[in-house]
Amino acid sequence: RQRTDSTHVLAAVKALNHLELVGETLRHALNVLATVVPEWLKQHVLLEWFDGYGERFEDYRLPKDKTERDAVSVVIGMDGSHLMACIDQASDLPRLAALPAVQTLADVWQ
């Protein structure tokens, strides 16, 4: 039987929008860091990140299956946390934490 209320649709859209938000926030921070400190970035992230975060996070790129979306969400969360930890440990580069893209990433990850 098909549901007649829109609650489940709104919940699915919200989850998809949130996943797109965190993915795009991380992608933007990586792009800014690649411009500002390319060598530092290469030393602190996995090579596969350059492929995985190279393109925009659009609905068509995200998995349709909830279990797969949850797995993508966990990976993005771990990658973002790893990047934030590396930035926090970069005491010789305090300007990294002051970059607007990094500050936005920190806000989204909280």
mmCIF file of N, CA and C in Angstrom:
data_model
loop_
_atom_site.group_PDB
_atom_site.id
_atom_site.type_symbol
_atom_site.label_atom_id
_atom_site.label_comp_id
_atom_site.label_asym_id
_atom_site.label_seq_id
_atom_site.Cartn_x
_atom_site.Cartn_y
_atom_site.Cartn_z
ATOM 1 N N ARG A 1 0.835 -1.179 0.000
ATOM 2 C CA ARG A 1 0.000 0.000 0.000
ATOM 3 C C ARG A 1 0.883 1.246 0.000
ATOM 4 N N GLN A 2 0.557 2.174 -0.811
ATOM 5 C CA GLN A 2 1.341 3.397 -0.939
ATOM 6 C C GLN A 2 0.929 4.411 0.124
ATOM 7 N N ARG A 3 1.934 5.064 0.694
ATOM 8 C CA ARG A 3 1.653 6.084 1.703
ATOM 9 C C ARG A 3 1.099 7.331 1.025
ATOM 10 N N THR A 4 0.209 7.995 1.730
ATOM 11 C CA THR A 4 -0.392 9.200 1.162
ATOM 12 C C THR A 4 0.164 10.481 1.780
ATOM 13 N N ASP A 5 0.941 10.345 2.845
ATOM 14 C CA ASP A 5 1.520 11.551 3.438
ATOM 15 C C ASP A 5 2.911 11.785 2.856
ATOM 16 N N SER A 6 3.405 12.990 3.010
ATOM 17 C CA SER A 6 4.694 13.344 2.405
ATOM 18 C C SER A 6 5.847 13.273 3.397
ATOM 19 N N THR A 7 5.605 12.820 4.613
ATOM 20 C CA THR A 7 6.641 12.801 5.639
ATOM 21 C C THR A 7 7.850 11.989 5.213
ATOM 22 N N HIS A 8 7.625 10.797 4.676
ATOM 23 C CA HIS A 8 8.747 9.946 4.271
ATOM 24 C C HIS A 8 9.520 10.564 3.109
ATOM 25 N N VAL A 9 8.834 11.259 2.218
ATOM 26 C CA VAL A 9 9.506 11.923 1.093
ATOM 27 C C VAL A 9 10.367 13.066 1.608
ATOM 28 N N LEU A 10 9.811 13.869 2.504
ATOM 29 C CA LEU A 10 10.570 14.985 3.075
ATOM 30 C C LEU A 10 11.788 14.489 3.852
ATOM 31 N N ALA A 11 11.637 13.393 4.581
ATOM 32 C CA ALA A 11 12.764 12.832 5.326
ATOM 33 C C ALA A 11 13.862 12.365 4.377
ATOM 34 N N ALA A 12 13.483 11.748 3.280
ATOM 35 C CA ALA A 12 14.471 11.283 2.296
ATOM 36 C C ALA A 12 15.188 12.457 1.645
ATOM 37 N N VAL A 13 14.452 13.501 1.319
ATOM 38 C CA VAL A 13 15.061 14.692 0.713
ATOM 39 C C VAL A 13 16.013 15.360 1.693
ATOM 40 N N LYS A 14 15.607 15.444 2.959
ATOM 41 C CA LYS A 14 16.461 16.056 3.982
ATOM 42 C C LYS A 14 17.769 15.282 4.123
ATOM 43 N N ALA A 15 17.685 13.964 4.167
ATOM 44 C CA ALA A 15 18.886 13.137 4.292
ATOM 45 C C ALA A 15 19.797 13.312 3.086
ATOM 46 N N LEU A 16 19.217 13.354 1.907
ATOM 47 C CA LEU A 16 19.994 13.533 0.686
ATOM 48 C C LEU A 16 20.639 14.911 0.654
ATOM 49 N N ASN A 17 19.891 15.934 1.048
ATOM 50 C CA ASN A 17 20.441 17.289 1.086
ATOM 51 C C ASN A 17 21.583 17.400 2.085
ATOM 52 N N HIS A 18 21.449 16.730 3.232
ATOM 53 C CA HIS A 18 22.510 16.769 4.237
ATOM 54 C C HIS A 18 23.770 16.090 3.711
ATOM 55 N N LEU A 19 23.614 14.956 3.079
ATOM 56 C CA LEU A 19 24.760 14.247 2.522
ATOM 57 C C LEU A 19 25.445 15.089 1.451
ATOM 58 N N GLU A 20 24.659 15.739 0.617
ATOM 59 C CA GLU A 20 25.215 16.617 -0.411
ATOM 60 C C GLU A 20 25.936 17.804 0.231
ATOM 61 N N LEU A 21 25.376 18.351 1.306
ATOM 62 C CA LEU A 21 25.993 19.476 2.010
ATOM 63 C C LEU A 21 27.358 19.103 2.567
ATOM 64 N N VAL A 22 27.448 17.988 3.284
ATOM 65 C CA VAL A 22 28.735 17.631 3.876
ATOM 66 C C VAL A 22 29.753 17.261 2.800
ATOM 67 N N GLY A 23 29.304 16.592 1.753
ATOM 68 C CA GLY A 23 30.213 16.252 0.656
ATOM 69 C C GLY A 23 30.745 17.482 -0.049
ATOM 70 N N GLU A 24 29.861 18.431 -0.334
ATOM 71 C CA GLU A 24 30.274 19.665 -1.014
ATOM 72 C C GLU A 24 31.162 20.530 -0.122
ATOM 73 N N THR A 25 30.877 20.558 1.174
ATOM 74 C CA THR A 25 31.693 21.342 2.106
ATOM 75 C C THR A 25 33.109 20.791 2.158
ATOM 76 N N LEU A 26 33.236 19.475 2.233
ATOM 77 C CA LEU A 26 34.557 18.853 2.244
ATOM 78 C C LEU A 26 35.261 19.069 0.914
ATOM 79 N N ARG A 27 34.549 18.908 -0.176
ATOM 80 C CA ARG A 27 35.144 19.103 -1.501
ATOM 81 C C ARG A 27 35.662 20.525 -1.657
ATOM 82 N N HIS A 28 34.893 21.498 -1.214
ATOM 83 C CA HIS A 28 35.310 22.899 -1.324
ATOM 84 C C HIS A 28 36.561 23.160 -0.479
ATOM 85 N N ALA A 29 36.584 22.657 0.739
ATOM 86 C CA ALA A 29 37.760 22.844 1.599
ATOM 87 C C ALA A 29 38.995 22.218 0.956
ATOM 88 N N LEU A 30 38.842 21.039 0.387
ATOM 89 C CA LEU A 30 39.970 20.386 -0.282
ATOM 90 C C LEU A 30 40.452 21.204 -1.479
ATOM 91 N N ASN A 31 39.521 21.762 -2.243
ATOM 92 C CA ASN A 31 39.910 22.588 -3.393
ATOM 93 C C ASN A 31 40.672 23.829 -2.955
ATOM 94 N N VAL A 32 40.222 24.472 -1.892
ATOM 95 C CA VAL A 32 40.919 25.659 -1.386
ATOM 96 C C VAL A 32 42.307 25.277 -0.883
ATOM 97 N N LEU A 33 42.400 24.199 -0.125
ATOM 98 C CA LEU A 33 43.702 23.756 0.385
ATOM 99 C C LEU A 33 44.633 23.357 -0.757
ATOM 100 N N ALA A 34 44.088 22.778 -1.813
ATOM 101 C CA ALA A 34 44.906 22.400 -2.970
ATOM 102 C C ALA A 34 45.497 23.627 -3.646
ATOM 103 N N THR A 35 44.822 24.746 -3.538
ATOM 104 C CA THR A 35 45.325 25.998 -4.111
ATOM 105 C C THR A 35 46.330 26.666 -3.177
ATOM 106 N N VAL A 36 46.025 26.676 -1.879
ATOM 107 C CA VAL A 36 46.838 27.402 -0.898
ATOM 108 C C VAL A 36 48.085 26.617 -0.488
ATOM 109 N N VAL A 37 47.925 25.337 -0.199
ATOM 110 C CA VAL A 37 49.039 24.505 0.283
ATOM 111 C C VAL A 37 49.025 23.138 -0.414
ATOM 112 N N PRO A 38 49.293 23.098 -1.710
ATOM 113 C CA PRO A 38 49.171 21.834 -2.452
ATOM 114 C C PRO A 38 50.087 20.722 -1.940
ATOM 115 N N GLU A 39 51.314 21.052 -1.600
ATOM 116 C CA GLU A 39 52.239 20.010 -1.128
ATOM 117 C C GLU A 39 51.813 19.464 0.226
ATOM 118 N N TRP A 40 51.383 20.340 1.106
ATOM 119 C CA TRP A 40 50.898 19.909 2.421
ATOM 120 C C TRP A 40 49.716 18.961 2.246
ATOM 121 N N LEU A 41 48.797 19.335 1.366
ATOM 122 C CA LEU A 41 47.603 18.522 1.152
ATOM 123 C C LEU A 41 47.969 17.135 0.635
ATOM 124 N N LYS A 42 48.889 17.062 -0.312
ATOM 125 C CA LYS A 42 49.306 15.763 -0.866
ATOM 126 C C LYS A 42 49.883 14.856 0.215
ATOM 127 N N GLN A 43 50.521 15.451 1.216
ATOM 128 C CA GLN A 43 51.135 14.668 2.289
ATOM 129 C C GLN A 43 50.122 14.191 3.333
ATOM 130 N N HIS A 44 48.939 14.793 3.348
ATOM 131 C CA HIS A 44 48.006 14.505 4.433
ATOM 132 C C HIS A 44 46.694 13.844 4.019
ATOM 133 N N VAL A 45 46.470 13.681 2.746
ATOM 134 C CA VAL A 45 45.239 13.006 2.321
ATOM 135 C C VAL A 45 45.583 11.828 1.418
ATOM 136 N N LEU A 46 44.644 10.925 1.298
ATOM 137 C CA LEU A 46 44.841 9.764 0.439
ATOM 138 C C LEU A 46 44.699 10.162 -1.026
ATOM 139 N N LEU A 47 45.450 9.527 -1.871
ATOM 140 C CA LEU A 47 45.424 9.816 -3.301
ATOM 141 C C LEU A 47 44.015 9.665 -3.889
ATOM 142 N N GLU A 48 43.274 8.693 -3.398
ATOM 143 C CA GLU A 48 41.921 8.448 -3.923
ATOM 144 C C GLU A 48 40.954 9.602 -3.631
ATOM 145 N N TRP A 49 41.293 10.444 -2.674
ATOM 146 C CA TRP A 49 40.438 11.601 -2.387
ATOM 147 C C TRP A 49 40.351 12.532 -3.591
ATOM 148 N N PHE A 50 41.439 12.634 -4.349
ATOM 149 C CA PHE A 50 41.452 13.549 -5.493
ATOM 150 C C PHE A 50 40.430 13.124 -6.549
ATOM 151 N N ASP A 51 40.182 11.819 -6.652
ATOM 152 C CA ASP A 51 39.140 11.331 -7.560
ATOM 153 C C ASP A 51 37.761 11.440 -6.914
ATOM 154 N N GLY A 52 37.665 10.985 -5.679
ATOM 155 C CA GLY A 52 36.371 10.947 -5.003
ATOM 156 C C GLY A 52 35.754 12.303 -4.730
ATOM 157 N N TYR A 53 36.601 13.296 -4.480
ATOM 158 C CA TYR A 53 36.090 14.629 -4.164
ATOM 159 C C TYR A 53 36.363 15.627 -5.282
ATOM 160 N N GLY A 54 36.718 15.137 -6.441
ATOM 161 C CA GLY A 54 37.022 16.017 -7.566
ATOM 162 C C GLY A 54 35.799 16.604 -8.241
ATOM 163 N N GLU A 55 34.691 15.895 -8.189
ATOM 164 C CA GLU A 55 33.462 16.359 -8.847
ATOM 165 C C GLU A 55 32.427 16.765 -7.807
ATOM 166 N N ARG A 56 31.519 17.616 -8.226
ATOM 167 C CA ARG A 56 30.447 18.076 -7.338
ATOM 168 C C ARG A 56 29.580 16.902 -6.872
ATOM 169 N N PHE A 57 29.078 17.030 -5.652
ATOM 170 C CA PHE A 57 28.142 16.047 -5.112
ATOM 171 C C PHE A 57 26.740 16.445 -5.550
ATOM 172 N N GLU A 58 26.249 15.768 -6.539
ATOM 173 C CA GLU A 58 24.904 16.019 -7.052
ATOM 174 C C GLU A 58 24.065 14.787 -6.748
ATOM 175 N N ASP A 59 22.781 14.939 -6.814
ATOM 176 C CA ASP A 59 21.894 13.808 -6.534
ATOM 177 C C ASP A 59 22.215 12.594 -7.393
ATOM 178 N N TYR A 60 22.590 12.831 -8.647
ATOM 179 C CA TYR A 60 22.823 11.704 -9.548
ATOM 180 C C TYR A 60 24.070 10.910 -9.182
ATOM 181 N N ARG A 61 24.984 11.495 -8.431
ATOM 182 C CA ARG A 61 26.197 10.786 -8.028
ATOM 183 C C ARG A 61 26.000 9.988 -6.754
ATOM 184 N N LEU A 62 25.000 10.324 -5.981
ATOM 185 C CA LEU A 62 24.795 9.674 -4.694
ATOM 186 C C LEU A 62 23.992 8.392 -4.876
ATOM 187 N N PRO A 63 24.323 7.369 -4.087
ATOM 188 C CA PRO A 63 23.600 6.099 -4.210
ATOM 189 C C PRO A 63 22.116 6.266 -3.882
ATOM 190 N N LYS A 64 21.300 5.485 -4.532
ATOM 191 C CA LYS A 64 19.852 5.517 -4.277
ATOM 192 C C LYS A 64 19.496 4.703 -3.032
ATOM 193 N N ASP A 65 20.248 3.647 -2.800
ATOM 194 C CA ASP A 65 19.987 2.747 -1.681
ATOM 195 C C ASP A 65 20.409 3.397 -0.356
ATOM 196 N N LYS A 66 19.538 3.331 0.653
ATOM 197 C CA LYS A 66 19.816 3.967 1.935
ATOM 198 C C LYS A 66 21.064 3.392 2.600
ATOM 199 N N THR A 67 21.244 2.102 2.535
ATOM 200 C CA THR A 67 22.421 1.476 3.145
ATOM 201 C C THR A 67 23.700 1.989 2.493
ATOM 202 N N GLU A 68 23.683 2.117 1.188
ATOM 203 C CA GLU A 68 24.854 2.632 0.469
ATOM 204 C C GLU A 68 25.079 4.111 0.778
ATOM 205 N N ARG A 69 23.998 4.882 0.883
ATOM 206 C CA ARG A 69 24.130 6.302 1.244
ATOM 207 C C ARG A 69 24.704 6.444 2.648
ATOM 208 N N ASP A 70 24.260 5.577 3.557
ATOM 209 C CA ASP A 70 24.790 5.606 4.921
ATOM 210 C C ASP A 70 26.282 5.308 4.922
ATOM 211 N N ALA A 71 26.704 4.358 4.098
ATOM 212 C CA ALA A 71 28.125 4.019 4.001
ATOM 213 C C ALA A 71 28.925 5.196 3.449
ATOM 214 N N VAL A 72 28.390 5.870 2.431
ATOM 215 C CA VAL A 72 29.053 7.054 1.868
ATOM 216 C C VAL A 72 29.146 8.142 2.927
ATOM 217 N N SER A 73 28.093 8.305 3.699
ATOM 218 C CA SER A 73 28.067 9.307 4.758
ATOM 219 C C SER A 73 29.159 9.046 5.796
ATOM 220 N N VAL A 74 29.336 7.797 6.163
ATOM 221 C CA VAL A 74 30.374 7.433 7.134
ATOM 222 C C VAL A 74 31.762 7.748 6.575
ATOM 223 N N VAL A 75 31.994 7.412 5.318
ATOM 224 C CA VAL A 75 33.296 7.678 4.687
ATOM 225 C C VAL A 75 33.571 9.179 4.635
ATOM 226 N N ILE A 76 32.583 9.960 4.210
ATOM 227 C CA ILE A 76 32.767 11.412 4.145
ATOM 228 C C ILE A 76 33.039 11.963 5.544
ATOM 229 N N GLY A 77 32.309 11.472 6.526
ATOM 230 C CA GLY A 77 32.523 11.914 7.906
ATOM 231 C C GLY A 77 33.921 11.605 8.403
ATOM 232 N N MET A 78 34.398 10.399 8.126
ATOM 233 C CA MET A 78 35.753 10.018 8.541
ATOM 234 C C MET A 78 36.800 10.842 7.808
ATOM 235 N N ASP A 79 36.599 11.059 6.510
ATOM 236 C CA ASP A 79 37.554 11.849 5.731
ATOM 237 C C ASP A 79 37.608 13.289 6.235
ATOM 238 N N GLY A 80 36.448 13.872 6.493
ATOM 239 C CA GLY A 80 36.409 15.239 7.003
ATOM 240 C C GLY A 80 37.046 15.353 8.375
ATOM 241 N N SER A 81 36.788 14.379 9.231
ATOM 242 C CA SER A 81 37.398 14.375 10.565
ATOM 243 C C SER A 81 38.909 14.232 10.468
ATOM 244 N N HIS A 82 39.369 13.384 9.553
ATOM 245 C CA HIS A 82 40.809 13.218 9.339
ATOM 246 C C HIS A 82 41.435 14.532 8.880
ATOM 247 N N LEU A 83 40.797 15.193 7.925
ATOM 248 C CA LEU A 83 41.324 16.464 7.425
ATOM 249 C C LEU A 83 41.363 17.504 8.533
ATOM 250 N N MET A 84 40.299 17.596 9.326
ATOM 251 C CA MET A 84 40.276 18.568 10.420
ATOM 252 C C MET A 84 41.370 18.270 11.444
ATOM 253 N N ALA A 85 41.610 16.999 11.738
ATOM 254 C CA ALA A 85 42.670 16.631 12.679
ATOM 255 C C ALA A 85 44.037 17.030 12.129
ATOM 256 N N CYS A 86 44.262 16.816 10.844
ATOM 257 C CA CYS A 86 45.532 17.213 10.220
ATOM 258 C C CYS A 86 45.720 18.727 10.282
ATOM 259 N N ILE A 87 44.653 19.460 10.042
ATOM 260 C CA ILE A 87 44.732 20.926 10.101
ATOM 261 C C ILE A 87 45.012 21.371 11.532
ATOM 262 N N ASP A 88 44.360 20.742 12.507
ATOM 263 C CA ASP A 88 44.594 21.085 13.914
ATOM 264 C C ASP A 88 46.037 20.816 14.324
ATOM 265 N N GLN A 89 46.650 19.782 13.748
ATOM 266 C CA GLN A 89 48.024 19.418 14.088
ATOM 267 C C GLN A 89 49.060 20.214 13.310
ATOM 268 N N ALA A 90 48.631 20.998 12.340
ATOM 269 C CA ALA A 90 49.558 21.780 11.512
ATOM 270 C C ALA A 90 49.895 23.092 12.218
ATOM 271 N N SER A 91 50.572 22.980 13.353
ATOM 272 C CA SER A 91 50.882 24.175 14.146
ATOM 273 C C SER A 91 51.820 25.129 13.413
ATOM 274 N N ASP A 92 52.557 24.624 12.435
ATOM 275 C CA ASP A 92 53.445 25.485 11.651
ATOM 276 C C ASP A 92 52.684 26.249 10.564
ATOM 277 N N LEU A 93 51.407 25.906 10.363
ATOM 278 C CA LEU A 93 50.571 26.575 9.360
ATOM 279 C C LEU A 93 49.253 27.034 9.995
ATOM 280 N N PRO A 94 49.316 27.964 10.936
ATOM 281 C CA PRO A 94 48.079 28.377 11.623
ATOM 282 C C PRO A 94 47.055 29.024 10.693
ATOM 283 N N ARG A 95 47.506 29.507 9.552
ATOM 284 C CA ARG A 95 46.570 30.167 8.631
ATOM 285 C C ARG A 95 45.562 29.193 8.029
ATOM 286 N N LEU A 96 45.876 27.897 8.060
ATOM 287 C CA LEU A 96 44.944 26.919 7.482
ATOM 288 C C LEU A 96 43.605 26.936 8.209
ATOM 289 N N ALA A 97 43.655 26.948 9.528
ATOM 290 C CA ALA A 97 42.419 26.936 10.311
ATOM 291 C C ALA A 97 41.616 28.219 10.129
ATOM 292 N N ALA A 98 42.283 29.283 9.695
ATOM 293 C CA ALA A 98 41.607 30.572 9.511
ATOM 294 C C ALA A 98 40.961 30.716 8.137
ATOM 295 N N LEU A 99 41.229 29.794 7.237
ATOM 296 C CA LEU A 99 40.627 29.870 5.905
ATOM 297 C C LEU A 99 39.105 29.723 6.019
ATOM 298 N N PRO A 100 38.345 30.580 5.347
ATOM 299 C CA PRO A 100 36.881 30.483 5.433
ATOM 300 C C PRO A 100 36.336 29.095 5.074
ATOM 301 N N ALA A 101 36.903 28.446 4.083
ATOM 302 C CA ALA A 101 36.421 27.110 3.697
ATOM 303 C C ALA A 101 36.654 26.098 4.811
ATOM 304 N N VAL A 102 37.770 26.235 5.516
ATOM 305 C CA VAL A 102 38.076 25.333 6.630
ATOM 306 C C VAL A 102 37.176 25.650 7.819
ATOM 307 N N GLN A 103 36.913 26.922 8.056
ATOM 308 C CA GLN A 103 36.002 27.299 9.140
ATOM 309 C C GLN A 103 34.588 26.781 8.871
ATOM 310 N N THR A 104 34.160 26.849 7.625
ATOM 311 C CA THR A 104 32.844 26.313 7.264
ATOM 312 C C THR A 104 32.816 24.803 7.465
ATOM 313 N N LEU A 105 33.892 24.137 7.067
ATOM 314 C CA LEU A 105 33.989 22.692 7.273
ATOM 315 C C LEU A 105 33.868 22.361 8.759
ATOM 316 N N ALA A 106 34.577 23.108 9.593
ATOM 317 C CA ALA A 106 34.517 22.874 11.037
ATOM 318 C C ALA A 106 33.097 23.087 11.562
ATOM 319 N N ASP A 107 32.428 24.115 11.083
ATOM 320 C CA ASP A 107 31.050 24.380 11.518
ATOM 321 C C ASP A 107 30.113 23.244 11.117
ATOM 322 N N VAL A 108 30.255 22.757 9.909
ATOM 323 C CA VAL A 108 29.386 21.684 9.425
ATOM 324 C C VAL A 108 29.675 20.382 10.169
ATOM 325 N N TRP A 109 30.924 20.152 10.520
ATOM 326 C CA TRP A 109 31.297 18.901 11.179
ATOM 327 C C TRP A 109 30.925 18.893 12.655
ATOM 328 N N GLN A 110 30.580 20.038 13.231
ATOM 329 C CA GLN A 110 30.215 20.067 14.654
ATOM 330 C C GLN A 110 28.824 19.589 14.878
#
